[in-house]
Amino acid sequence: MVLSQDEQQQLQDVLLHWPANAAVLDGQRSDTGIWDRSECASALERRTSEHALNKRREQQLVPGTKLRPDPSVDVTVPLLLVRTGPEAMLGSRVGRTANQYIDTLAHGWTLIAPRGWSMALWMALNFAGARAQGLTERHHIGFEAGLPTFPANWPGTSAYDEWAGSAATALYQKWQRRPPGKRVNYLKFGINSPFYAPFHKLLDLSGVPEAYPQVTADGLECRMKRLRKITSKKKEGCLSDQMDIDEDADLNSTVASRSSGSTADMWLLTGELLATAAASLLASTRTAAHEDPALPTAFLAWAAPLLEAVRSPNYNSNSDTTKDIALLQHCLVRVRLVCVGRGVPAENAPICTSLAKQTGDAIGFVMTSSFSLARGCGIAVGACSLYGLYQAWLSAAESKHAKSLGLTVQSLDGSPSISTSFVVLP
């Protein structure tokens, strides 16, 4: 649902001039209850201590019997329950795409209480059978429901750069601590960025975010290969005999100097309107009227409905075609990948078309992945370039064997690739 300009103006007027008689319940004003500071402070001062509650429990005839509220001693705490759904993690409203998520995991309640009651409510909820969770568990619940989580699945933002940089540093240090003979030789399998997803390189953007650890190609090689290089150079007289081999073949990989680039030029496709438009493009059928797919204008014509949805109503239609193509080429589309067979995609693994044979043909990268207990298979949340999805759409349209548009996730350790089905996430 898209609001018109008049409806948006009316909504802003209501929010700026909120009616005084709104949310009246049982003849009470809306500023009572949890919104009344004096009432909340009075309830906190008259709160029964835990020691007094334990004394009352000792006087129960049957041990373990629940206490009955005593209006003369106990106080009433004003609370506020807010129903949450997929919108809480997506940051936008969902309607037609709501059936893509698992309702039991995507929906819930947010409990808002006055200051000073957190410990009492925490203990009561835990004794009642509620399970405590932190940010990691919350992200995993959203992942099981098929929802992207912030900031792990929001590339192009500064929060994602900081999160991805810290995660990449941890992965790099973990790989570095392994014995040289046990490390994965990523260059052997054609993986140049095993510790983070290089979206800036995917979109042909200059520079790398400063938070990302940049490992040189020499640092990804195995120890034996580097020793062979040093030995050959010494035989040729390129290196001094007094130079210590251990120093040259140091186990610590070289970290390149970080450039001052950023991911500010890329933009992420979000919202149900844009996601529906992108899904419609991928579900369309190629006809003979389409231009030569090698021409940039063919890509612009294919993505024209999405470009119209991105533009504002007051946008000048006589715009520069080159700028429109550059805008679309810097677009990232989040996708949820569901494995159609065995295996779990690895994080930061390249996403390719089903007909791709090399990792250099990557159209995207996996951001988070795990085995889904709710679905019974491996799932992942990744991001692909819009132009890469266009190439996948062309490959599926030209192939006689492809029944539907699917993607393949390459492995980081040389194991077989994983075939997946995918949906566009808003």
Short mmCIF file of N, CA and C in Angstrom, two decimals, residues 155-158 160-166 168-169 196-201 205-214 256-266:
data_model
loop_
_atom_site.label_atom_id
_atom_site.label_comp_id
_atom_site.label_asym_id
_atom_site.label_seq_id
_atom_site.Cartn_x
_atom_site.Cartn_y
_atom_site.Cartn_z
N PRO A 155 24.12 -4.34 3.71
CA PRO A 155 25.35 -3.78 3.10
C PRO A 155 25.11 -2.39 2.55
N GLY A 156 26.18 -1.63 2.53
CA GLY A 156 26.08 -0.25 2.08
C GLY A 156 25.91 0.75 3.19
N THR A 157 25.77 0.28 4.43
CA THR A 157 25.63 1.18 5.58
C THR A 157 26.93 1.14 6.39
N SER A 158 27.16 2.20 7.14
CA SER A 158 28.36 2.25 7.98
C SER A 158 28.31 1.20 9.08
N TYR A 160 27.00 -1.77 8.81
CA TYR A 160 27.40 -3.05 8.21
C TYR A 160 28.91 -3.11 8.02
N ASP A 161 29.52 -2.00 7.62
CA ASP A 161 30.97 -2.00 7.42
C ASP A 161 31.70 -2.30 8.72
N GLU A 162 31.24 -1.71 9.83
CA GLU A 162 31.88 -1.97 11.12
C GLU A 162 31.66 -3.42 11.55
N TRP A 163 30.43 -3.93 11.36
CA TRP A 163 30.16 -5.31 11.74
C TRP A 163 30.95 -6.28 10.87
N ALA A 164 30.94 -6.07 9.56
CA ALA A 164 31.67 -6.97 8.66
C ALA A 164 33.17 -6.88 8.89
N GLY A 165 33.68 -5.68 9.22
CA GLY A 165 35.10 -5.54 9.49
C GLY A 165 35.55 -6.31 10.72
N SER A 166 34.75 -6.22 11.80
CA SER A 166 35.11 -6.96 13.01
C SER A 166 34.98 -8.47 12.80
N ALA A 168 35.31 -10.05 9.91
CA ALA A 168 36.38 -10.46 9.02
C ALA A 168 37.72 -10.55 9.76
N THR A 169 37.95 -9.62 10.68
CA THR A 169 39.19 -9.67 11.47
C THR A 169 39.23 -10.91 12.33
N TYR A 196 35.42 -11.76 4.06
CA TYR A 196 34.31 -10.81 3.98
C TYR A 196 33.77 -10.81 2.56
N ALA A 197 32.59 -10.28 2.39
CA ALA A 197 31.95 -10.22 1.07
C ALA A 197 32.37 -8.93 0.37
N PRO A 198 33.13 -9.01 -0.71
CA PRO A 198 33.62 -7.80 -1.39
C PRO A 198 32.58 -7.19 -2.33
N PHE A 199 31.55 -6.59 -1.73
CA PHE A 199 30.51 -5.99 -2.56
C PHE A 199 31.05 -4.80 -3.35
N HIS A 200 32.05 -4.10 -2.81
CA HIS A 200 32.61 -2.97 -3.54
C HIS A 200 33.25 -3.42 -4.85
N LYS A 201 33.90 -4.59 -4.82
CA LYS A 201 34.50 -5.13 -6.04
C LYS A 201 33.43 -5.66 -6.98
N LEU A 205 33.36 -0.63 -7.56
CA LEU A 205 33.58 0.60 -6.81
C LEU A 205 35.03 0.68 -6.37
N SER A 206 35.57 1.87 -6.38
CA SER A 206 36.97 2.05 -6.00
C SER A 206 37.09 2.14 -4.48
N GLY A 207 38.19 1.60 -3.99
CA GLY A 207 38.45 1.69 -2.56
C GLY A 207 37.79 0.58 -1.78
N VAL A 208 38.30 0.37 -0.58
CA VAL A 208 37.81 -0.65 0.33
C VAL A 208 37.55 0.01 1.67
N PRO A 209 36.46 -0.31 2.36
CA PRO A 209 36.21 0.28 3.69
C PRO A 209 37.37 0.04 4.63
N GLU A 210 37.66 1.02 5.46
CA GLU A 210 38.82 0.95 6.34
C GLU A 210 38.70 -0.15 7.38
N ALA A 211 37.50 -0.55 7.71
CA ALA A 211 37.32 -1.56 8.76
C ALA A 211 37.65 -2.97 8.27
N TYR A 212 37.79 -3.15 6.95
CA TYR A 212 38.02 -4.49 6.40
C TYR A 212 39.50 -4.82 6.43
N PRO A 213 39.90 -5.99 6.93
CA PRO A 213 41.30 -6.40 6.83
C PRO A 213 41.61 -6.88 5.42
N GLN A 214 42.56 -6.23 4.78
CA GLN A 214 42.90 -6.56 3.41
C GLN A 214 44.12 -7.47 3.41
N ALA A 256 47.62 -5.72 3.87
CA ALA A 256 47.88 -4.55 3.04
C ALA A 256 47.36 -3.30 3.71
N SER A 257 47.87 -2.18 3.27
CA SER A 257 47.40 -0.91 3.80
C SER A 257 45.96 -0.69 3.37
N ARG A 258 45.16 -0.19 4.28
CA ARG A 258 43.74 -0.01 4.00
C ARG A 258 43.52 1.29 3.28
N SER A 259 42.74 1.24 2.25
CA SER A 259 42.43 2.45 1.51
C SER A 259 41.31 3.21 2.19
N SER A 260 41.09 4.40 1.72
CA SER A 260 40.07 5.26 2.34
C SER A 260 38.74 5.17 1.63
N GLY A 261 38.51 4.11 0.89
CA GLY A 261 37.24 3.97 0.18
C GLY A 261 36.11 3.62 1.12
N SER A 262 34.90 3.62 0.62
CA SER A 262 33.72 3.29 1.40
C SER A 262 32.70 2.67 0.48
N THR A 263 31.63 2.15 1.08
CA THR A 263 30.54 1.57 0.31
C THR A 263 29.38 2.54 0.17
N ALA A 264 29.68 3.83 0.23
CA ALA A 264 28.60 4.82 0.20
C ALA A 264 27.94 4.91 -1.16
N ASP A 265 28.64 4.50 -2.24
CA ASP A 265 28.08 4.63 -3.58
C ASP A 265 27.07 3.54 -3.88
N MET A 266 27.12 2.42 -3.19
CA MET A 266 26.15 1.36 -3.44
C MET A 266 24.85 1.65 -2.70
#
